[in-house]
PDB file of C-alpha atoms in Angstrom:
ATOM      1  CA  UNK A 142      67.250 -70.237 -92.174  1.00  0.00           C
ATOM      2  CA  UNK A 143      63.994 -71.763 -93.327  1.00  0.00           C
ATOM      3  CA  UNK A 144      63.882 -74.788 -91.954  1.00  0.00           C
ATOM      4  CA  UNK A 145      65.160 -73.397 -88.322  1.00  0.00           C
ATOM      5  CA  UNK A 146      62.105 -70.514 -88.844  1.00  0.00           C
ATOM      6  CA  UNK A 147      59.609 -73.973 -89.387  1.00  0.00           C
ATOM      7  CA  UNK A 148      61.074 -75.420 -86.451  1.00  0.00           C
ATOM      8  CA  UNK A 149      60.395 -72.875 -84.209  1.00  0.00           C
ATOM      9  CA  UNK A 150      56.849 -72.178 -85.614  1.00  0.00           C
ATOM     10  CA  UNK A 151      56.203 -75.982 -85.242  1.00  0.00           C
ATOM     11  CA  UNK A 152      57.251 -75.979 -81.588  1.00  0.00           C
ATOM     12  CA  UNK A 153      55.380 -72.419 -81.016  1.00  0.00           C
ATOM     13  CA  UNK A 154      52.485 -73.163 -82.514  1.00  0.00           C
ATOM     14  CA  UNK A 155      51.433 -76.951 -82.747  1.00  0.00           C
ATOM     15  CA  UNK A 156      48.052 -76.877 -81.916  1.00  0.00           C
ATOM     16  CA  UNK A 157      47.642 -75.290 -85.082  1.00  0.00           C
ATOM     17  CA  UNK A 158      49.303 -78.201 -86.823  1.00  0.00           C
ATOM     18  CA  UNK A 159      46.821 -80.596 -85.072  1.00  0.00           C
ATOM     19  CA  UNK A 160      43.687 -78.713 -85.645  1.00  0.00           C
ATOM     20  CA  UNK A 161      44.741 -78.704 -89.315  1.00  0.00           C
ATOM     21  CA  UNK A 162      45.054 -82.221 -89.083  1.00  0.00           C
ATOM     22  CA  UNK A 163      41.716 -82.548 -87.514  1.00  0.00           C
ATOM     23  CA  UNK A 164      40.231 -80.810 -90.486  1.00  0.00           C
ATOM     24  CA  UNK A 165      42.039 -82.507 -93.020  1.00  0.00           C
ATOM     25  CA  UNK A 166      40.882 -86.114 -91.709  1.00  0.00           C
ATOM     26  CA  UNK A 167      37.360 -84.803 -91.023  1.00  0.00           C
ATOM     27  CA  UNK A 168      37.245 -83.913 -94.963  1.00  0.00           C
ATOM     28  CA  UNK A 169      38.768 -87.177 -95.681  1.00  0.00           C
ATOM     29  CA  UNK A 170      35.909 -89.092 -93.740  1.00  0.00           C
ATOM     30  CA  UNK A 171      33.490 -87.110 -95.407  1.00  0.00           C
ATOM     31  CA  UNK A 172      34.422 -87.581 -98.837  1.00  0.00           C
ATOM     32  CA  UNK A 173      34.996 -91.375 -99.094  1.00  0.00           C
ATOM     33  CA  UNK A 174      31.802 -92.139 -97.823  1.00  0.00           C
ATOM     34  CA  UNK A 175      30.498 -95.672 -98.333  1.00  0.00           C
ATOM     35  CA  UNK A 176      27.067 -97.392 -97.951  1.00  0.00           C
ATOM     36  CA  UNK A 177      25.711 -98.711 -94.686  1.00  0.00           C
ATOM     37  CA  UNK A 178      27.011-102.409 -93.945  1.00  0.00           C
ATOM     38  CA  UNK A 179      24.693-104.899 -92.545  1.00  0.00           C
ATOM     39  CA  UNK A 180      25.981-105.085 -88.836  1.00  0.00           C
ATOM     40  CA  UNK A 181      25.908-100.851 -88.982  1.00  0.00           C
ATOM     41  CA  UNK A 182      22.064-101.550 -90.418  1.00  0.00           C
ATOM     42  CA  UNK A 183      21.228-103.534 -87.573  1.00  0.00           C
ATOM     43  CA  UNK A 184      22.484-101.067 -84.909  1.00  0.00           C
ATOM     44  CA  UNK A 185      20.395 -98.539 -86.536  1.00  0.00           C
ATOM     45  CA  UNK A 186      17.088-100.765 -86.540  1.00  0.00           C
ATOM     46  CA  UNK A 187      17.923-101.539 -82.647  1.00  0.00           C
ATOM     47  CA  UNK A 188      18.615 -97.409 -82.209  1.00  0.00           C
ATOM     48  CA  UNK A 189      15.447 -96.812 -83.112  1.00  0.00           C
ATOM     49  CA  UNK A 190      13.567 -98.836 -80.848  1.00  0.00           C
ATOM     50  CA  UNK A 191      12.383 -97.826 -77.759  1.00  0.00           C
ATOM     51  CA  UNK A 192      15.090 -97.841 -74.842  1.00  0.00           C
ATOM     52  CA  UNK A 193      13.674-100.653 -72.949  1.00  0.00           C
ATOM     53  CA  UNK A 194      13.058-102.523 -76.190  1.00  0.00           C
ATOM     54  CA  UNK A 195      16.942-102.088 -77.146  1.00  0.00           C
ATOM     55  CA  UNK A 196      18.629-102.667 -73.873  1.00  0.00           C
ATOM     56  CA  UNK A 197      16.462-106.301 -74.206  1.00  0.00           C
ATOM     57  CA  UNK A 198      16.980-107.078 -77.935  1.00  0.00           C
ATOM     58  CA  UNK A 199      21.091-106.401 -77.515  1.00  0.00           C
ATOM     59  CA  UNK A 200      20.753-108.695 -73.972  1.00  0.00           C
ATOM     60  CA  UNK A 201      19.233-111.441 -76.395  1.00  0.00           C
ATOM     61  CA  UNK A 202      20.939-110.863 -79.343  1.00  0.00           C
ATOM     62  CA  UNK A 203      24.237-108.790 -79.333  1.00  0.00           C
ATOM     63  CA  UNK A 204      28.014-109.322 -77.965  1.00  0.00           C
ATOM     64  CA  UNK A 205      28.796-105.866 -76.751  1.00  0.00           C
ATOM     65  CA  UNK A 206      27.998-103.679 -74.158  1.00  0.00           C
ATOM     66  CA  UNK A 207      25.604-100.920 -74.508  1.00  0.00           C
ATOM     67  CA  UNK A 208      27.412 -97.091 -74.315  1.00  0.00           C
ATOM     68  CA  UNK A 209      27.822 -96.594 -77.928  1.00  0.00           C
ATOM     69  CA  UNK A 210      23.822 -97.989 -78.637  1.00  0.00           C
ATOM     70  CA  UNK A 211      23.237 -95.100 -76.435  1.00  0.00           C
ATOM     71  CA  UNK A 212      25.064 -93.350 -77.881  1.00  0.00           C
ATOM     72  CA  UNK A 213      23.758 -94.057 -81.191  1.00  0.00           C
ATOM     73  CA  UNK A 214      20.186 -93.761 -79.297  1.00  0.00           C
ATOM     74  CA  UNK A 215      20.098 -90.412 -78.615  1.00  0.00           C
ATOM     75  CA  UNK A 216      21.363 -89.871 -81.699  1.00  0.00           C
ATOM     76  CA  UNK A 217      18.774 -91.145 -83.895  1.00  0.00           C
ATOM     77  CA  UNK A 218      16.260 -89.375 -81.917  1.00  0.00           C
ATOM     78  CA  UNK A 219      17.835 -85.883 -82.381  1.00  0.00           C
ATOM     79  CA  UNK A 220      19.292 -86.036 -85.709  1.00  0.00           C
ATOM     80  CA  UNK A 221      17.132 -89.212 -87.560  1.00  0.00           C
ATOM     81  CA  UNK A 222      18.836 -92.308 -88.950  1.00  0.00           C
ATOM     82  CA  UNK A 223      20.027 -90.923 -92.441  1.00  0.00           C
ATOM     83  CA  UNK A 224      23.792 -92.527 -93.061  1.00  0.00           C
ATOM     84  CA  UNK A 225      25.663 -89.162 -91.692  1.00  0.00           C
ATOM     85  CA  UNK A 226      23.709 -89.053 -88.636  1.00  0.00           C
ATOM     86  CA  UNK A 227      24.158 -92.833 -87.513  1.00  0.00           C
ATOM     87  CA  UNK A 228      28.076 -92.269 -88.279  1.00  0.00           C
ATOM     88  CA  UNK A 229      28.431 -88.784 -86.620  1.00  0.00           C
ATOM     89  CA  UNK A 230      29.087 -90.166 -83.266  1.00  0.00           C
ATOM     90  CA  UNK A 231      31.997 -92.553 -85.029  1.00  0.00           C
ATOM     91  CA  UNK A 232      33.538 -89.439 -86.985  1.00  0.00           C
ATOM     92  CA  UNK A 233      33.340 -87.402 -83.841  1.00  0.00           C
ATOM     93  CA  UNK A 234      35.375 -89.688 -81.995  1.00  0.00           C
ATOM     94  CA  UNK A 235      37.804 -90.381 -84.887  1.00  0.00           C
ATOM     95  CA  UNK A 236      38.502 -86.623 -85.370  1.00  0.00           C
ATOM     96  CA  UNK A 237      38.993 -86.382 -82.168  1.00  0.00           C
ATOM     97  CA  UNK A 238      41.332 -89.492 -81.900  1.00  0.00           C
ATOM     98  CA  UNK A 239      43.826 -86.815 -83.478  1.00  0.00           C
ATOM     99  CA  UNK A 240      44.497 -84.650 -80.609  1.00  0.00           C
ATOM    100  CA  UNK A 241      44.680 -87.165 -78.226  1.00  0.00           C
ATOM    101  CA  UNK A 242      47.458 -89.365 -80.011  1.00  0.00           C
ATOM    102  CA  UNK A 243      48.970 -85.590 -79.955  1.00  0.00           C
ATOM    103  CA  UNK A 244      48.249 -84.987 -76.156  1.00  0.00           C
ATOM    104  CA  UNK A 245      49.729 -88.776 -75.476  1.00  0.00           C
ATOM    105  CA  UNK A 246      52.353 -89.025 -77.736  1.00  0.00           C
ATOM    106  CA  UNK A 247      53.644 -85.528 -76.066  1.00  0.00           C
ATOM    107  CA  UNK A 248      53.352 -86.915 -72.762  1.00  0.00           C
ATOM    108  CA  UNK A 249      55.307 -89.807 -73.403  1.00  0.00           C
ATOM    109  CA  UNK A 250      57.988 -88.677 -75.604  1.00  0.00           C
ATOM    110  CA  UNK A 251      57.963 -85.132 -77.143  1.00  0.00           C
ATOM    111  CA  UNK A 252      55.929 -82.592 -79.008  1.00  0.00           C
ATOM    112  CA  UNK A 253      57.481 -84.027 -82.522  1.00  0.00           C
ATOM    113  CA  UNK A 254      56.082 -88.097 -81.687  1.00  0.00           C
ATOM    114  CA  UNK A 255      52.641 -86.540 -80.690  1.00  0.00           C
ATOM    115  CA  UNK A 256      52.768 -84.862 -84.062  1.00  0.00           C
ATOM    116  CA  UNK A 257      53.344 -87.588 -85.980  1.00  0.00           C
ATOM    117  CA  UNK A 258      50.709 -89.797 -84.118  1.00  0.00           C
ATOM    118  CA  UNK A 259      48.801 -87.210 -84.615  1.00  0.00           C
ATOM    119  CA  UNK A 260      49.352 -87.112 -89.056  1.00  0.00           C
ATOM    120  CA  UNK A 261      49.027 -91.221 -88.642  1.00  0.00           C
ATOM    121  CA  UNK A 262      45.178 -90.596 -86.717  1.00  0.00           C
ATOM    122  CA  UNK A 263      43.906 -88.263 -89.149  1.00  0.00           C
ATOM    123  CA  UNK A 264      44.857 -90.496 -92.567  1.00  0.00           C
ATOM    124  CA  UNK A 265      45.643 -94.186 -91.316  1.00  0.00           C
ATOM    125  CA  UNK A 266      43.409 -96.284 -93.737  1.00  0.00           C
ATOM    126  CA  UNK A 267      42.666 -98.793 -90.442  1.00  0.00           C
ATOM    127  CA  UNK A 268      41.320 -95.320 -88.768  1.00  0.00           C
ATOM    128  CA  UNK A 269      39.273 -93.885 -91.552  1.00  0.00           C
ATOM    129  CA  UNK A 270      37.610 -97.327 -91.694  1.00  0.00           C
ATOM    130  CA  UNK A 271      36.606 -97.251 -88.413  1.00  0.00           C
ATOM    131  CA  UNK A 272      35.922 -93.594 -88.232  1.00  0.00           C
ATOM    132  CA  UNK A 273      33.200 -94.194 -91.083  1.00  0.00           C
ATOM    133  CA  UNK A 274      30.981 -97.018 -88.953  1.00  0.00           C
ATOM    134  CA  UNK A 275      28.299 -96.613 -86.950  1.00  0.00           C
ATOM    135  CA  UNK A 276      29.728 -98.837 -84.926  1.00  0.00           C
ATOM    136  CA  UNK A 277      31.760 -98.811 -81.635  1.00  0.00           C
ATOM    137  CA  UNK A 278      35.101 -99.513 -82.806  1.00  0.00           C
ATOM    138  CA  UNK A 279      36.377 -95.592 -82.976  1.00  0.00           C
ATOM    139  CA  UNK A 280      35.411 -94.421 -79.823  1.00  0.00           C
ATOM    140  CA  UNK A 281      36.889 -97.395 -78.634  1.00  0.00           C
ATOM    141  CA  UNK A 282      40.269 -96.503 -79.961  1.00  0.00           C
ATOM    142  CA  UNK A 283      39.914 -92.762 -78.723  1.00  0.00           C
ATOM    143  CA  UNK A 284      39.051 -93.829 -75.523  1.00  0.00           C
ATOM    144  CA  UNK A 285      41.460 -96.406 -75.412  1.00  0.00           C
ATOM    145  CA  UNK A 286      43.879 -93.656 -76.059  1.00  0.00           C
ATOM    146  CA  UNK A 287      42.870 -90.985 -73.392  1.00  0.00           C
ATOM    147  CA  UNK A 288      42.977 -93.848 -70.610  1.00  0.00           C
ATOM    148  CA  UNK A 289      46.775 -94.003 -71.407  1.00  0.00           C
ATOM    149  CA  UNK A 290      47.234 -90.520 -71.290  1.00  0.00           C
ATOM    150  CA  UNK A 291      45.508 -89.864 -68.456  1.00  0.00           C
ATOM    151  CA  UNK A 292      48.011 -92.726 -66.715  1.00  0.00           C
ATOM    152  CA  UNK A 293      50.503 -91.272 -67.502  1.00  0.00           C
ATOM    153  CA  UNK A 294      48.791 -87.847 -65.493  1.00  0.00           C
ATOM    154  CA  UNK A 295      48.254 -90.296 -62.474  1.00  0.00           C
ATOM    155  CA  UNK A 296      51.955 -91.551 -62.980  1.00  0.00           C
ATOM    156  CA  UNK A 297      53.390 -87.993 -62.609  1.00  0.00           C
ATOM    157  CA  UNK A 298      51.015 -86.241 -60.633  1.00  0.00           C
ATOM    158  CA  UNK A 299      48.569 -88.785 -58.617  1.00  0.00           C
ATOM    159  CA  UNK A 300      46.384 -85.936 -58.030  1.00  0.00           C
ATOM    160  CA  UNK A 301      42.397 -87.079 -57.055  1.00  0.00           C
ATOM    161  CA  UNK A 302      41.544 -85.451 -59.838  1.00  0.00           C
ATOM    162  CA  UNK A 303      43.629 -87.361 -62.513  1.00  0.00           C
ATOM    163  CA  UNK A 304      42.830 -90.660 -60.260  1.00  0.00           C
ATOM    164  CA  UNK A 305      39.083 -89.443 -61.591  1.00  0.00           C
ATOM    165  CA  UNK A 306      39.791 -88.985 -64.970  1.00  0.00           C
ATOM    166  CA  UNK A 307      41.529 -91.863 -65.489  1.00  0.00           C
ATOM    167  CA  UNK A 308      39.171 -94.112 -63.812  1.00  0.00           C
ATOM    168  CA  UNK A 309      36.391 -92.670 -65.521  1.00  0.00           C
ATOM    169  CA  UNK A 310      37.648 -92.903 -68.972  1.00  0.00           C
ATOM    170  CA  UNK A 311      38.464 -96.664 -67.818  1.00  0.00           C
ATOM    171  CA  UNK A 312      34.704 -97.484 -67.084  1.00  0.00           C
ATOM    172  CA  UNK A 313      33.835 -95.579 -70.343  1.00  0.00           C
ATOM    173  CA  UNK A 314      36.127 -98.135 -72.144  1.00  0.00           C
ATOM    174  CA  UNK A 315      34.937-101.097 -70.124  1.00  0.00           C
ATOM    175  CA  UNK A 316      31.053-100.159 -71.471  1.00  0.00           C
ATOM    176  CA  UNK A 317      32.103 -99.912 -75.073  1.00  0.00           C
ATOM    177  CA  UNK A 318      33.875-103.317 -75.640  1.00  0.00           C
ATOM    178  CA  UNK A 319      34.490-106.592 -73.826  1.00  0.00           C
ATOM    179  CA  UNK A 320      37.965-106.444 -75.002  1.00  0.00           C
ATOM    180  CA  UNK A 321      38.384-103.125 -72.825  1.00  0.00           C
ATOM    181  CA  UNK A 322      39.601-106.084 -70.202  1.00  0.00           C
ATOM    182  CA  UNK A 323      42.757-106.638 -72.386  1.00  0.00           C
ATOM    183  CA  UNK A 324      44.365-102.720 -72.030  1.00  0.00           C
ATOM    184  CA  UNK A 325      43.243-102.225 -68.776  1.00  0.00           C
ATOM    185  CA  UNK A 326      44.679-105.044 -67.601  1.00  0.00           C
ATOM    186  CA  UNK A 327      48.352-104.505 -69.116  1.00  0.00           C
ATOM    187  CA  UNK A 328      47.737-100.538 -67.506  1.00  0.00           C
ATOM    188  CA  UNK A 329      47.544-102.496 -64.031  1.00  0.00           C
ATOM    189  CA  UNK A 330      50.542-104.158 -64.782  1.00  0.00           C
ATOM    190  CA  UNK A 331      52.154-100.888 -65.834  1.00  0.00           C
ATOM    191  CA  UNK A 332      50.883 -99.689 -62.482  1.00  0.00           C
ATOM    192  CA  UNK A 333      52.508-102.612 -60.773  1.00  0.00           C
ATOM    193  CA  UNK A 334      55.732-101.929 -62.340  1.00  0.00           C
ATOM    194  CA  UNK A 335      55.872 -98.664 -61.275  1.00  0.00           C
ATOM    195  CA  UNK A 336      55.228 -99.326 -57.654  1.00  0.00           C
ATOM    196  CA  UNK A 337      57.828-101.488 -58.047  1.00  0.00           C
ATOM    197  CA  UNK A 338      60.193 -99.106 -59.244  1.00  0.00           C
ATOM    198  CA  UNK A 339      59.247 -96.374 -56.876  1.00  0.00           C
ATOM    199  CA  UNK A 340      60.180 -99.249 -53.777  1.00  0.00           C
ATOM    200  CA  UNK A 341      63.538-100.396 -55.400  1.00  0.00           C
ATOM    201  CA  UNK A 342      64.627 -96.530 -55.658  1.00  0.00           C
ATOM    202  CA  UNK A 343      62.953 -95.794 -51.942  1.00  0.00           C
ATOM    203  CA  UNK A 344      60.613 -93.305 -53.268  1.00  0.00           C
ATOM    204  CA  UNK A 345      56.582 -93.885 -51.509  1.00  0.00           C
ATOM    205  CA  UNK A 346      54.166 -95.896 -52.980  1.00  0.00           C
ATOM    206  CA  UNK A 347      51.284 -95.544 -50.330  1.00  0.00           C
ATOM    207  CA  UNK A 348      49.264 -92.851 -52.487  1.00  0.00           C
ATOM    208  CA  UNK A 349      50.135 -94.762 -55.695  1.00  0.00           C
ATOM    209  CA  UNK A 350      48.620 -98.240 -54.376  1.00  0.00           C
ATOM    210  CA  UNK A 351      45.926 -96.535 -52.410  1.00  0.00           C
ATOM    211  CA  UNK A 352      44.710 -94.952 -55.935  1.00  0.00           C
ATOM    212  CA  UNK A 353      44.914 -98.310 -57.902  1.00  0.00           C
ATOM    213  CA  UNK A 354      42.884 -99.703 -55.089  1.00  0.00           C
ATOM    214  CA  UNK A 355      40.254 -96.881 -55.736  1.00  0.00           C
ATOM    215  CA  UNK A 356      40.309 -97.310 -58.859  1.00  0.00           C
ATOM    216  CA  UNK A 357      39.393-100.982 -58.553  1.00  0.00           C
ATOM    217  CA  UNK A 358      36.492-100.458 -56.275  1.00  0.00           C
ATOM    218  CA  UNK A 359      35.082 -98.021 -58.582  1.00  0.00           C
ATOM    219  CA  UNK A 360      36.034-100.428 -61.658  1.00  0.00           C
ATOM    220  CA  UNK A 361      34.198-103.709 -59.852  1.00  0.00           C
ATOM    221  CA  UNK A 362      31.159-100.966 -58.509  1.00  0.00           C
ATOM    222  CA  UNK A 363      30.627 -99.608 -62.422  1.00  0.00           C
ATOM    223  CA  UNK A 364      30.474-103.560 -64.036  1.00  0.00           C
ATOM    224  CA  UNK A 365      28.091-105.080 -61.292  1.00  0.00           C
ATOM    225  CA  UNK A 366      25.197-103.893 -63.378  1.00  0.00           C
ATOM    226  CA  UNK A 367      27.134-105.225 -66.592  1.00  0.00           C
ATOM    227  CA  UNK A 368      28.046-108.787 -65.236  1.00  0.00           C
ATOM    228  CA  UNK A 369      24.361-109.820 -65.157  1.00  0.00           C
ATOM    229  CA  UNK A 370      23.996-108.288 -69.014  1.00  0.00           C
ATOM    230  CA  UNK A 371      26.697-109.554 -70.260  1.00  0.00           C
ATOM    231  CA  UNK A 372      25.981-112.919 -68.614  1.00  0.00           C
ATOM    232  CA  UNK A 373      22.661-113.424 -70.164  1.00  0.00           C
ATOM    233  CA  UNK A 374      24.314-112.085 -74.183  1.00  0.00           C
ATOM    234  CA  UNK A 375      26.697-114.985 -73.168  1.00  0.00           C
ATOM    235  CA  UNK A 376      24.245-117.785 -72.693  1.00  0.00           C
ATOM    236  CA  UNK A 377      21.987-116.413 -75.795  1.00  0.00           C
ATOM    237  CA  UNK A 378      25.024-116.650 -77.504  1.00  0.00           C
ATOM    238  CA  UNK A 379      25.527-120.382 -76.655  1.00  0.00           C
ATOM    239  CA  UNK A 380      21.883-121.402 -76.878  1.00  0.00           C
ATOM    240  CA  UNK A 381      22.137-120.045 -80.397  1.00  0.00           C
ATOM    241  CA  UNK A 382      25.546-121.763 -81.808  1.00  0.00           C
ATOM    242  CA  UNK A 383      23.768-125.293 -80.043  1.00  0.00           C
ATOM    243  CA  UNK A 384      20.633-125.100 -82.123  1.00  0.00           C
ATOM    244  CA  UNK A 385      22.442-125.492 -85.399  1.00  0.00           C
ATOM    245  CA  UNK A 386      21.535-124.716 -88.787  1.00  0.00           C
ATOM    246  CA  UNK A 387      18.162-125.128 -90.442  1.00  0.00           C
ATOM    247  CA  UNK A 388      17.967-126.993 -93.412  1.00  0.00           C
ATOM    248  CA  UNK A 389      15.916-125.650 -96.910  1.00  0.00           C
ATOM    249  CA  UNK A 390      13.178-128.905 -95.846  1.00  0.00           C
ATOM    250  CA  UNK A 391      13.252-127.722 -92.142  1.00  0.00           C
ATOM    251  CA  UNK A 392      14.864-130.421 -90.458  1.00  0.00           C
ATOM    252  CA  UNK A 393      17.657-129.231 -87.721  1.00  0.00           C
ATOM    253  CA  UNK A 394      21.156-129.873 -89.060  1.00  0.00           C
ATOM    254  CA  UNK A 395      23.672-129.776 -86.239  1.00  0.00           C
ATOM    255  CA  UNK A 396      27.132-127.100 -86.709  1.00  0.00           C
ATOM    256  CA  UNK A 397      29.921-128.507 -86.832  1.00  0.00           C
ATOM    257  CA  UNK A 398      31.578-126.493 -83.757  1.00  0.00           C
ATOM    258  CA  UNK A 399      34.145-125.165 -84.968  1.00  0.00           C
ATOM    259  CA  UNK A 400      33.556-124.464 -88.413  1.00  0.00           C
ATOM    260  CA  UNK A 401      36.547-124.500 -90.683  1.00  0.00           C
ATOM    261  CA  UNK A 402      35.216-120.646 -91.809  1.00  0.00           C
ATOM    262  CA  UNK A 403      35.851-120.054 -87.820  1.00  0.00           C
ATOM    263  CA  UNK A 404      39.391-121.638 -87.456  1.00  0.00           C
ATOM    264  CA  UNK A 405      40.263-119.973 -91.023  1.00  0.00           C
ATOM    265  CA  UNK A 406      38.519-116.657 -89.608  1.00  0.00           C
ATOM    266  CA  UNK A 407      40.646-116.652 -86.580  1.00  0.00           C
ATOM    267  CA  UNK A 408      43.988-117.183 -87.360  1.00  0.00           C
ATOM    268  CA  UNK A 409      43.555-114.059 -90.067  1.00  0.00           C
ATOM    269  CA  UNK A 410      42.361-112.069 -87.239  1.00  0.00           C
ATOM    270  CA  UNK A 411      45.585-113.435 -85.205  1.00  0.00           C
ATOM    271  CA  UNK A 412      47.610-112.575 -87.585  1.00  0.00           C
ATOM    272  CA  UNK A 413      46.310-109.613 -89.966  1.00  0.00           C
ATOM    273  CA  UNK A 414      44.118-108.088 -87.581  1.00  0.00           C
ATOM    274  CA  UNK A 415      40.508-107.646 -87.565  1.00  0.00           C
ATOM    275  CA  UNK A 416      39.470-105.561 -90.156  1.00  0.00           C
ATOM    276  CA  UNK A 417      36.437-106.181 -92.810  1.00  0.00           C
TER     277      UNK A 417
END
């Protein structure tokens, strides 16, 4: 009947499905456009210094690493700083989040869960949000996403190349957020476990170890030149919560470390998620 006809076009043709869904959230980001919020403002005023000038102002005065302010960089300089432009990177990667929930959900369950990861990319409100900022927090989900489909690669075929995909994306991830440190360390356990697995049933692990331990030279190789950055947006950080608040007459009032704003602030987070 019908629905067996939908089935089979579904299952014959479901990159079609996806690049509809692509184009459906790309209209959606478009349309419910909103004004630029003060911490996208700020990346934009940094983007469109010079690159030296940037890579020192975000040591002094920023908490993330610097891909996406490249990002964002080259941006500004080939398409300007009007609101689209400054965002384009962030839809990009959101749009694209939507085939590679398909792509992952497929790879770890069926073509029907990457399909409906895949619907929930394109129109999750959390998504859209994100998708809409010039900020890093989309391409950190998409990459996010690809590093766990490309373990899953490694997993079932520990080919070099998907060893080189998947530490790639990895380092990507590691240069767009601090909290990078948080997934990839819960893949390495996932890693782990599999070894483990593969011993207990008698199956070799030699080429599965001997790729993690790649993987962690090139890892520890691609942050030496972050440690030192992110060491010095560290103690910038600290210098500036020490020096307290000024007062309207001038005088230095000391901050009350930690405020009640920051306790209340984090247990929402903890609990809700952090989302503006």
């Amino acid at each position: 009947g019908a629905h067996a006809r939908a089935i089979n076009w579904r299952r014959r043709r479901p990159w079609l499905i996806v690049a509809g869904l692509m184009a459906a959230g790309l209209a959606v980001r478009l349309l419910m456009f909103r004004g630029i919020s003060l911490d996208e403002a700020i990346g934009v005023d940094q983007a469109q210094m010079s690159l030296p000038a940037m890579i020192d102002d975000l040591r002094e005065t920023d908490r993330h690493p610097p891909l996406h302010h490249l990002i964002l960089w080259l941006t500004v300089r080939l398409l300007g700083a009007g609101e689209l432009a400054v965002r384009l990177p962030s839809i990009i990667a959101s749009v694209a989040l939507v085939p590679a929930l398909f792509v992952t959900g497929r790879a770890l369950f069926d073509r029907r869960t990457g399909l409906v990861a895949a619907a929930l990319g394109a129109f999750a409100p959390l998504v859209i949000w994100y998708g809409q900022e010039a900020r890093m927090y989309a391409l950190f989900m998409l990459l996010a996403t690809l590093a766990v489909w490309a373990q899953v690669r490694v997993l079932r075929d520990g080919r070099p190349r998907n060893w080189v995909i998947y530490a790639g994306i990895t380092i990507a991830l590691l240069y767009t957020h601090y909290f990078a440190v948080i997934p990839i360390m819960i893949q390495q356990l996932v890693f782990g476990i599999a070894a483990w697995k593969r011993a207990q049933h008698g199956h070799p692990v030699r080429g599965l170890l001997t790729g993690c331990w790649l993987t962690w030279l090139a890892l520890v190789l691609a942050a030496t030149p972050l440690a030192p950055f992110a060491h010095e947006q560290l103690a910038h950080i600290q210098v500036a919560a020490g020096t307290g608040v000024t007062s309207a007459g001038g005088a230095q009032v000391p901050q009350v470390s930690p405020s009640v704003y920051g306790v209340i602030t984090n247990f929402v987070w903890a609990v809700w998620g952090y989302h503006t």
